[in-house]
Amino acid sequence: MKPKKKIKVVVCDDHNIVREGIVALLNQSGDIEVVGEASNGVEVLELIHKKSPDVVLIDLSMPVLNGLETTAKLRSNYPQVKVIVLTQHENEEYIIQMLKAGVSGYVLKTSIADELIKGIKDVANGEKFFSASISRMMLDDFIKRAQGLKSDKPKSELTNREYEVLKLIAEGYTNQEVADKLFISIRTVEFHRANIMHKLNLKDFAALVKYAIQKGIIDIENIEEKI
């Protein structure tokens, strides 16, 4: 009898202890083989080219290239590879952003081992998978919308470009530096910045940074020292 093909997985998390624990857990499952490890998004993209995994398990908050940016690049360049987010962020806006980027699963780090393994198997088979608490939150929100009630959580009104500008500004980059990074004019950056402040009802820079941290857009430790 031909042996069952194992699911090839790449694990990406910038915390070594967490990553090593996940790798050990998956390798013991019997049906999953970890073919690579990475600590940031750039390393993930390099590994995918070399290892051709079935599934990538990725953290949201990482240095160099975060989970959202990495997923967007990965889905664009390697559409056959499935992505599961493994994170501590239980935030509706961030879940929506990741779904738009093309993830197939969203699993919380507080989940039990069996849930993570089931998620990988389901996603490898072409299905979607969400942690139980995430599924309940999404269902509750759907029911409220169906009943004509307002959701408890605000829906993001930012465009993709405004989101990029918000992230860079919150990380401490000047308007000119943001313009250089995004290849747009400084006037365009100023326009986006004003729109962001208006849409989110933010009064000053401190409020903008606080919003970005609360929504999981940036990590405190990754904020530029010049802030």
PDB file of C-alpha atoms in Angstrom:
ATOM      1  CA  MET A   1       0.000   0.000   0.000  1.00  0.00           C
ATOM      2  CA  LYS A   2       1.356   3.395  -0.999  1.00  0.00           C
ATOM      3  CA  PRO A   3       2.196   5.556   2.064  1.00  0.00           C
ATOM      4  CA  LYS A   4       0.047   8.639   2.588  1.00  0.00           C
ATOM      5  CA  LYS A   5       1.708  11.836   1.431  1.00  0.00           C
ATOM      6  CA  LYS A   6       2.541  14.188   4.276  1.00  0.00           C
ATOM      7  CA  ILE A   7       1.471  17.825   4.263  1.00  0.00           C
ATOM      8  CA  LYS A   8       4.544  20.015   3.790  1.00  0.00           C
ATOM      9  CA  VAL A   9       4.519  23.066   6.062  1.00  0.00           C
ATOM     10  CA  VAL A  10       6.722  26.128   6.553  1.00  0.00           C
ATOM     11  CA  VAL A  11       6.492  27.773   9.985  1.00  0.00           C
ATOM     12  CA  CYS A  12       7.181  31.489  10.377  1.00  0.00           C
ATOM     13  CA  ASP A  13       7.391  33.207  13.773  1.00  0.00           C
ATOM     14  CA  ASP A  14      10.010  35.663  15.002  1.00  0.00           C
ATOM     15  CA  HIS A  15      10.012  34.176  18.520  1.00  0.00           C
ATOM     16  CA  ASN A  16      12.407  31.217  18.482  1.00  0.00           C
ATOM     17  CA  ILE A  17      10.907  29.380  21.455  1.00  0.00           C
ATOM     18  CA  VAL A  18       7.376  29.654  20.068  1.00  0.00           C
ATOM     19  CA  ARG A  19       8.490  28.538  16.608  1.00  0.00           C
ATOM     20  CA  GLU A  20      10.452  25.565  17.932  1.00  0.00           C
ATOM     21  CA  GLY A  21       7.461  24.445  19.988  1.00  0.00           C
ATOM     22  CA  ILE A  22       5.159  24.614  16.969  1.00  0.00           C
ATOM     23  CA  VAL A  23       7.634  22.690  14.813  1.00  0.00           C
ATOM     24  CA  ALA A  24       7.990  19.930  17.422  1.00  0.00           C
ATOM     25  CA  LEU A  25       4.212  19.661  17.760  1.00  0.00           C
ATOM     26  CA  LEU A  26       3.604  19.407  14.019  1.00  0.00           C
ATOM     27  CA  ASN A  27       6.380  16.895  13.389  1.00  0.00           C
ATOM     28  CA  GLN A  28       4.848  14.601  16.025  1.00  0.00           C
ATOM     29  CA  SER A  29       1.444  14.608  14.335  1.00  0.00           C
ATOM     30  CA  GLY A  30       2.427  11.977  11.765  1.00  0.00           C
ATOM     31  CA  ASP A  31       0.610  13.585   8.827  1.00  0.00           C
ATOM     32  CA  ILE A  32       2.599  16.826   8.707  1.00  0.00           C
ATOM     33  CA  GLU A  33       6.225  17.494   7.797  1.00  0.00           C
ATOM     34  CA  VAL A  34       7.834  20.849   8.604  1.00  0.00           C
ATOM     35  CA  VAL A  35      10.130  21.550   5.652  1.00  0.00           C
ATOM     36  CA  GLY A  36      11.333  24.985   6.736  1.00  0.00           C
ATOM     37  CA  GLU A  37      11.423  27.637   9.451  1.00  0.00           C
ATOM     38  CA  ALA A  38      11.576  31.415   9.151  1.00  0.00           C
ATOM     39  CA  SER A  39      11.644  34.414  11.484  1.00  0.00           C
ATOM     40  CA  ASN A  40      10.345  37.069   9.077  1.00  0.00           C
ATOM     41  CA  GLY A  41       8.425  37.501   5.842  1.00  0.00           C
ATOM     42  CA  VAL A  42      11.463  37.831   3.594  1.00  0.00           C
ATOM     43  CA  GLU A  43      12.803  34.474   4.785  1.00  0.00           C
ATOM     44  CA  VAL A  44       9.389  32.886   4.182  1.00  0.00           C
ATOM     45  CA  LEU A  45       9.296  33.979   0.551  1.00  0.00           C
ATOM     46  CA  GLU A  46      12.791  32.574  -0.001  1.00  0.00           C
ATOM     47  CA  LEU A  47      11.854  29.264   1.640  1.00  0.00           C
ATOM     48  CA  ILE A  48       8.703  28.835  -0.421  1.00  0.00           C
ATOM     49  CA  HIS A  49      10.723  29.114  -3.614  1.00  0.00           C
ATOM     50  CA  LYS A  50      13.118  26.409  -2.378  1.00  0.00           C
ATOM     51  CA  LYS A  51      10.799  24.037  -0.485  1.00  0.00           C
ATOM     52  CA  SER A  52       7.422  24.303  -2.298  1.00  0.00           C
ATOM     53  CA  PRO A  53       5.267  23.767   0.827  1.00  0.00           C
ATOM     54  CA  ASP A  54       1.546  23.026   0.803  1.00  0.00           C
ATOM     55  CA  VAL A  55       0.799  25.313   3.741  1.00  0.00           C
ATOM     56  CA  VAL A  56       2.536  28.273   5.364  1.00  0.00           C
ATOM     57  CA  LEU A  57       1.884  28.954   9.034  1.00  0.00           C
ATOM     58  CA  ILE A  58       2.612  32.615   9.651  1.00  0.00           C
ATOM     59  CA  ASP A  59       2.555  35.077  12.542  1.00  0.00           C
ATOM     60  CA  LEU A  60       1.048  38.529  12.011  1.00  0.00           C
ATOM     61  CA  SER A  61       3.529  40.674  13.916  1.00  0.00           C
ATOM     62  CA  MET A  62       7.013  40.182  12.502  1.00  0.00           C
ATOM     63  CA  PRO A  63      10.015  42.375  11.705  1.00  0.00           C
ATOM     64  CA  VAL A  64      11.153  43.272   8.166  1.00  0.00           C
ATOM     65  CA  LEU A  65       7.896  42.163   6.506  1.00  0.00           C
ATOM     66  CA  ASN A  66       4.778  41.578   8.617  1.00  0.00           C
ATOM     67  CA  GLY A  67       2.157  38.875   8.151  1.00  0.00           C
ATOM     68  CA  LEU A  68      -0.222  40.992   6.089  1.00  0.00           C
ATOM     69  CA  GLU A  69       2.462  42.177   3.666  1.00  0.00           C
ATOM     70  CA  THR A  70       3.969  38.693   3.400  1.00  0.00           C
ATOM     71  CA  THR A  71       0.602  37.073   2.708  1.00  0.00           C
ATOM     72  CA  ALA A  72      -0.182  39.543  -0.069  1.00  0.00           C
ATOM     73  CA  LYS A  73       3.158  38.842  -1.784  1.00  0.00           C
ATOM     74  CA  LEU A  74       2.860  35.106  -1.211  1.00  0.00           C
ATOM     75  CA  ARG A  75      -0.642  34.838  -2.675  1.00  0.00           C
ATOM     76  CA  SER A  76       0.423  36.911  -5.666  1.00  0.00           C
ATOM     77  CA  ASN A  77       3.579  34.911  -6.439  1.00  0.00           C
ATOM     78  CA  TYR A  78       2.623  31.448  -5.123  1.00  0.00           C
ATOM     79  CA  PRO A  79      -1.194  31.148  -5.350  1.00  0.00           C
ATOM     80  CA  GLN A  80      -1.049  27.362  -4.913  1.00  0.00           C
ATOM     81  CA  VAL A  81       0.351  27.709  -1.377  1.00  0.00           C
ATOM     82  CA  LYS A  82      -2.243  28.006   1.397  1.00  0.00           C
ATOM     83  CA  VAL A  83      -1.720  30.438   4.277  1.00  0.00           C
ATOM     84  CA  ILE A  84      -2.807  30.068   7.894  1.00  0.00           C
ATOM     85  CA  VAL A  85      -2.358  32.948  10.308  1.00  0.00           C
ATOM     86  CA  LEU A  86      -1.275  31.906  13.801  1.00  0.00           C
ATOM     87  CA  THR A  87      -1.573  34.920  16.059  1.00  0.00           C
ATOM     88  CA  GLN A  88      -2.616  36.393  19.377  1.00  0.00           C
ATOM     89  CA  HIS A  89      -4.682  39.129  17.678  1.00  0.00           C
ATOM     90  CA  GLU A  90      -8.416  38.491  18.050  1.00  0.00           C
ATOM     91  CA  ASN A  91      -9.512  41.596  16.197  1.00  0.00           C
ATOM     92  CA  GLU A  92     -12.261  41.749  13.583  1.00  0.00           C
ATOM     93  CA  GLU A  93     -10.639  44.458  11.479  1.00  0.00           C
ATOM     94  CA  TYR A  94      -7.383  42.552  11.260  1.00  0.00           C
ATOM     95  CA  ILE A  95      -9.201  39.322  10.384  1.00  0.00           C
ATOM     96  CA  ILE A  96     -10.949  41.140   7.540  1.00  0.00           C
ATOM     97  CA  GLN A  97      -7.625  42.517   6.276  1.00  0.00           C
ATOM     98  CA  MET A  98      -6.074  39.038   6.271  1.00  0.00           C
ATOM     99  CA  LEU A  99      -9.075  37.485   4.518  1.00  0.00           C
ATOM    100  CA  LYS A 100      -8.807  40.151   1.825  1.00  0.00           C
ATOM    101  CA  ALA A 101      -5.110  39.298   1.491  1.00  0.00           C
ATOM    102  CA  GLY A 102      -6.068  35.677   0.788  1.00  0.00           C
ATOM    103  CA  VAL A 103      -5.506  33.594   3.932  1.00  0.00           C
ATOM    104  CA  SER A 104      -7.266  30.236   4.213  1.00  0.00           C
ATOM    105  CA  GLY A 105      -7.159  29.985   7.996  1.00  0.00           C
ATOM    106  CA  TYR A 106      -6.954  32.111  11.138  1.00  0.00           C
ATOM    107  CA  VAL A 107      -5.866  30.329  14.328  1.00  0.00           C
ATOM    108  CA  LEU A 108      -5.214  31.879  17.731  1.00  0.00           C
ATOM    109  CA  LYS A 109      -2.059  30.998  19.635  1.00  0.00           C
ATOM    110  CA  THR A 110      -4.263  30.159  22.607  1.00  0.00           C
ATOM    111  CA  SER A 111      -5.833  27.304  20.623  1.00  0.00           C
ATOM    112  CA  ILE A 112      -5.234  23.698  21.614  1.00  0.00           C
ATOM    113  CA  ALA A 113      -2.829  21.578  19.563  1.00  0.00           C
ATOM    114  CA  ASP A 114      -5.572  19.471  17.962  1.00  0.00           C
ATOM    115  CA  GLU A 115      -7.252  22.603  16.611  1.00  0.00           C
ATOM    116  CA  LEU A 116      -4.067  23.777  14.896  1.00  0.00           C
ATOM    117  CA  ILE A 117      -3.404  20.362  13.349  1.00  0.00           C
ATOM    118  CA  LYS A 118      -7.013  20.091  12.131  1.00  0.00           C
ATOM    119  CA  GLY A 119      -6.720  23.576  10.659  1.00  0.00           C
ATOM    120  CA  ILE A 120      -3.646  22.622   8.648  1.00  0.00           C
ATOM    121  CA  LYS A 121      -5.304  19.455   7.338  1.00  0.00           C
ATOM    122  CA  ASP A 122      -8.524  21.266   6.395  1.00  0.00           C
ATOM    123  CA  VAL A 123      -6.694  24.081   4.624  1.00  0.00           C
ATOM    124  CA  ALA A 124      -4.449  21.615   2.762  1.00  0.00           C
ATOM    125  CA  ASN A 125      -7.659  19.985   1.481  1.00  0.00           C
ATOM    126  CA  GLY A 126      -8.911  23.280   0.100  1.00  0.00           C
ATOM    127  CA  GLU A 127     -11.187  24.254   2.989  1.00  0.00           C
ATOM    128  CA  LYS A 128     -11.260  27.316   5.247  1.00  0.00           C
ATOM    129  CA  PHE A 129     -10.536  27.074   8.964  1.00  0.00           C
ATOM    130  CA  PHE A 130     -10.971  29.454  11.894  1.00  0.00           C
ATOM    131  CA  SER A 131     -10.431  29.012  15.616  1.00  0.00           C
ATOM    132  CA  ALA A 132     -13.679  28.326  17.457  1.00  0.00           C
ATOM    133  CA  SER A 133     -13.695  31.745  19.146  1.00  0.00           C
ATOM    134  CA  ILE A 134     -13.076  33.498  15.819  1.00  0.00           C
ATOM    135  CA  SER A 135     -15.911  31.556  14.181  1.00  0.00           C
ATOM    136  CA  ARG A 136     -18.268  32.533  17.012  1.00  0.00           C
ATOM    137  CA  MET A 137     -17.286  36.187  16.721  1.00  0.00           C
ATOM    138  CA  MET A 138     -17.862  36.178  12.949  1.00  0.00           C
ATOM    139  CA  LEU A 139     -21.199  34.396  13.352  1.00  0.00           C
ATOM    140  CA  ASP A 140     -22.357  36.844  16.033  1.00  0.00           C
ATOM    141  CA  ASP A 141     -21.463  39.766  13.789  1.00  0.00           C
ATOM    142  CA  PHE A 142     -23.258  38.175  10.822  1.00  0.00           C
ATOM    143  CA  ILE A 143     -26.403  37.623  12.904  1.00  0.00           C
ATOM    144  CA  LYS A 144     -26.368  41.237  14.096  1.00  0.00           C
ATOM    145  CA  ARG A 145     -26.036  42.488  10.540  1.00  0.00           C
ATOM    146  CA  ALA A 146     -28.806  40.155   9.349  1.00  0.00           C
ATOM    147  CA  GLN A 147     -31.071  41.461  12.112  1.00  0.00           C
ATOM    148  CA  GLY A 148     -30.281  45.045  11.196  1.00  0.00           C
ATOM    149  CA  LEU A 149     -28.284  45.709  14.347  1.00  0.00           C
ATOM    150  CA  LYS A 150     -25.066  47.664  14.440  1.00  0.00           C
ATOM    151  CA  SER A 151     -21.930  45.613  15.043  1.00  0.00           C
ATOM    152  CA  ASP A 152     -20.078  46.225  18.314  1.00  0.00           C
ATOM    153  CA  LYS A 153     -16.840  46.670  16.398  1.00  0.00           C
ATOM    154  CA  PRO A 154     -16.213  49.505  13.927  1.00  0.00           C
ATOM    155  CA  LYS A 155     -15.651  48.561  10.311  1.00  0.00           C
ATOM    156  CA  SER A 156     -12.484  49.932   8.771  1.00  0.00           C
ATOM    157  CA  GLU A 157     -13.127  52.651   6.188  1.00  0.00           C
ATOM    158  CA  LEU A 158      -9.518  52.973   5.065  1.00  0.00           C
ATOM    159  CA  THR A 159      -8.392  52.210   1.539  1.00  0.00           C
ATOM    160  CA  ASN A 160      -5.381  49.942   0.980  1.00  0.00           C
ATOM    161  CA  ARG A 161      -3.174  52.971   0.301  1.00  0.00           C
ATOM    162  CA  GLU A 162      -4.398  54.766   3.427  1.00  0.00           C
ATOM    163  CA  TYR A 163      -3.650  51.624   5.423  1.00  0.00           C
ATOM    164  CA  GLU A 164      -0.066  51.601   4.087  1.00  0.00           C
ATOM    165  CA  VAL A 165       0.377  55.283   4.925  1.00  0.00           C
ATOM    166  CA  LEU A 166      -1.079  54.792   8.413  1.00  0.00           C
ATOM    167  CA  LYS A 167       1.329  51.940   9.154  1.00  0.00           C
ATOM    168  CA  LEU A 168       4.426  53.854   8.057  1.00  0.00           C
ATOM    169  CA  ILE A 169       3.456  57.060   9.858  1.00  0.00           C
ATOM    170  CA  ALA A 170       2.717  55.136  13.056  1.00  0.00           C
ATOM    171  CA  GLU A 171       6.146  53.483  12.788  1.00  0.00           C
ATOM    172  CA  GLY A 172       7.727  56.936  12.914  1.00  0.00           C
ATOM    173  CA  TYR A 173       8.494  57.742   9.290  1.00  0.00           C
ATOM    174  CA  THR A 174       8.216  61.366   8.156  1.00  0.00           C
ATOM    175  CA  ASN A 175       5.887  62.388   5.337  1.00  0.00           C
ATOM    176  CA  GLN A 176       8.869  62.614   2.980  1.00  0.00           C
ATOM    177  CA  GLU A 177      10.107  59.143   3.961  1.00  0.00           C
ATOM    178  CA  VAL A 178       6.629  57.694   3.449  1.00  0.00           C
ATOM    179  CA  ALA A 179       6.471  59.350   0.026  1.00  0.00           C
ATOM    180  CA  ASP A 180       9.844  57.858  -0.924  1.00  0.00           C
ATOM    181  CA  LYS A 181       8.878  54.365   0.243  1.00  0.00           C
ATOM    182  CA  LEU A 182       5.531  54.338  -1.575  1.00  0.00           C
ATOM    183  CA  PHE A 183       6.779  56.239  -4.659  1.00  0.00           C
ATOM    184  CA  ILE A 184       4.181  58.976  -4.296  1.00  0.00           C
ATOM    185  CA  SER A 185       4.418  62.733  -3.778  1.00  0.00           C
ATOM    186  CA  ILE A 186       4.615  64.302  -0.347  1.00  0.00           C
ATOM    187  CA  ARG A 187       1.371  66.157  -1.092  1.00  0.00           C
ATOM    188  CA  THR A 188      -0.341  62.818  -1.692  1.00  0.00           C
ATOM    189  CA  VAL A 189       0.959  61.567   1.659  1.00  0.00           C
ATOM    190  CA  GLU A 190      -0.365  64.698   3.367  1.00  0.00           C
ATOM    191  CA  PHE A 191      -3.734  64.174   1.674  1.00  0.00           C
ATOM    192  CA  HIS A 192      -3.918  60.534   2.817  1.00  0.00           C
ATOM    193  CA  ARG A 193      -2.811  61.485   6.317  1.00  0.00           C
ATOM    194  CA  ALA A 194      -5.569  64.078   6.614  1.00  0.00           C
ATOM    195  CA  ASN A 195      -8.144  61.566   5.360  1.00  0.00           C
ATOM    196  CA  ILE A 196      -6.963  58.952   7.860  1.00  0.00           C
ATOM    197  CA  MET A 197      -7.243  61.376  10.771  1.00  0.00           C
ATOM    198  CA  HIS A 198     -10.718  62.416   9.639  1.00  0.00           C
ATOM    199  CA  LYS A 199     -12.070  58.909   8.957  1.00  0.00           C
ATOM    200  CA  LEU A 200     -10.798  57.499  12.248  1.00  0.00           C
ATOM    201  CA  ASN A 201     -11.665  60.650  14.205  1.00  0.00           C
ATOM    202  CA  LEU A 202      -8.101  60.988  15.494  1.00  0.00           C
ATOM    203  CA  LYS A 203      -6.949  64.302  16.938  1.00  0.00           C
ATOM    204  CA  ASP A 204      -3.172  63.996  16.892  1.00  0.00           C
ATOM    205  CA  PHE A 205      -0.151  61.794  16.152  1.00  0.00           C
ATOM    206  CA  ALA A 206      -0.255  60.100  19.564  1.00  0.00           C
ATOM    207  CA  ALA A 207      -3.842  59.001  18.929  1.00  0.00           C
ATOM    208  CA  LEU A 208      -2.823  57.636  15.528  1.00  0.00           C
ATOM    209  CA  VAL A 209      -0.022  55.534  17.044  1.00  0.00           C
ATOM    210  CA  LYS A 210      -2.326  54.279  19.806  1.00  0.00           C
ATOM    211  CA  TYR A 211      -4.912  53.240  17.198  1.00  0.00           C
ATOM    212  CA  ALA A 212      -2.293  51.379  15.135  1.00  0.00           C
ATOM    213  CA  ILE A 213      -1.084  49.455  18.197  1.00  0.00           C
ATOM    214  CA  GLN A 214      -4.599  48.584  19.397  1.00  0.00           C
ATOM    215  CA  LYS A 215      -5.572  47.279  15.962  1.00  0.00           C
ATOM    216  CA  GLY A 216      -2.433  45.151  15.643  1.00  0.00           C
ATOM    217  CA  ILE A 217      -1.118  47.168  12.686  1.00  0.00           C
ATOM    218  CA  ILE A 218       2.237  47.722  14.398  1.00  0.00           C
ATOM    219  CA  ASP A 219       4.061  46.360  17.442  1.00  0.00           C
ATOM    220  CA  ILE A 220       5.376  48.633  20.166  1.00  0.00           C
ATOM    221  CA  GLU A 221       8.865  47.145  19.880  1.00  0.00           C
ATOM    222  CA  ASN A 222       8.949  47.814  16.140  1.00  0.00           C
ATOM    223  CA  ILE A 223       8.220  51.544  16.392  1.00  0.00           C
ATOM    224  CA  GLU A 224      11.127  53.663  15.214  1.00  0.00           C
ATOM    225  CA  GLU A 225      13.274  55.156  17.979  1.00  0.00           C
ATOM    226  CA  LYS A 226      12.795  58.605  16.493  1.00  0.00           C
ATOM    227  CA  ILE A 227       9.148  58.780  17.608  1.00  0.00           C
TER     228      ILE A 227
END
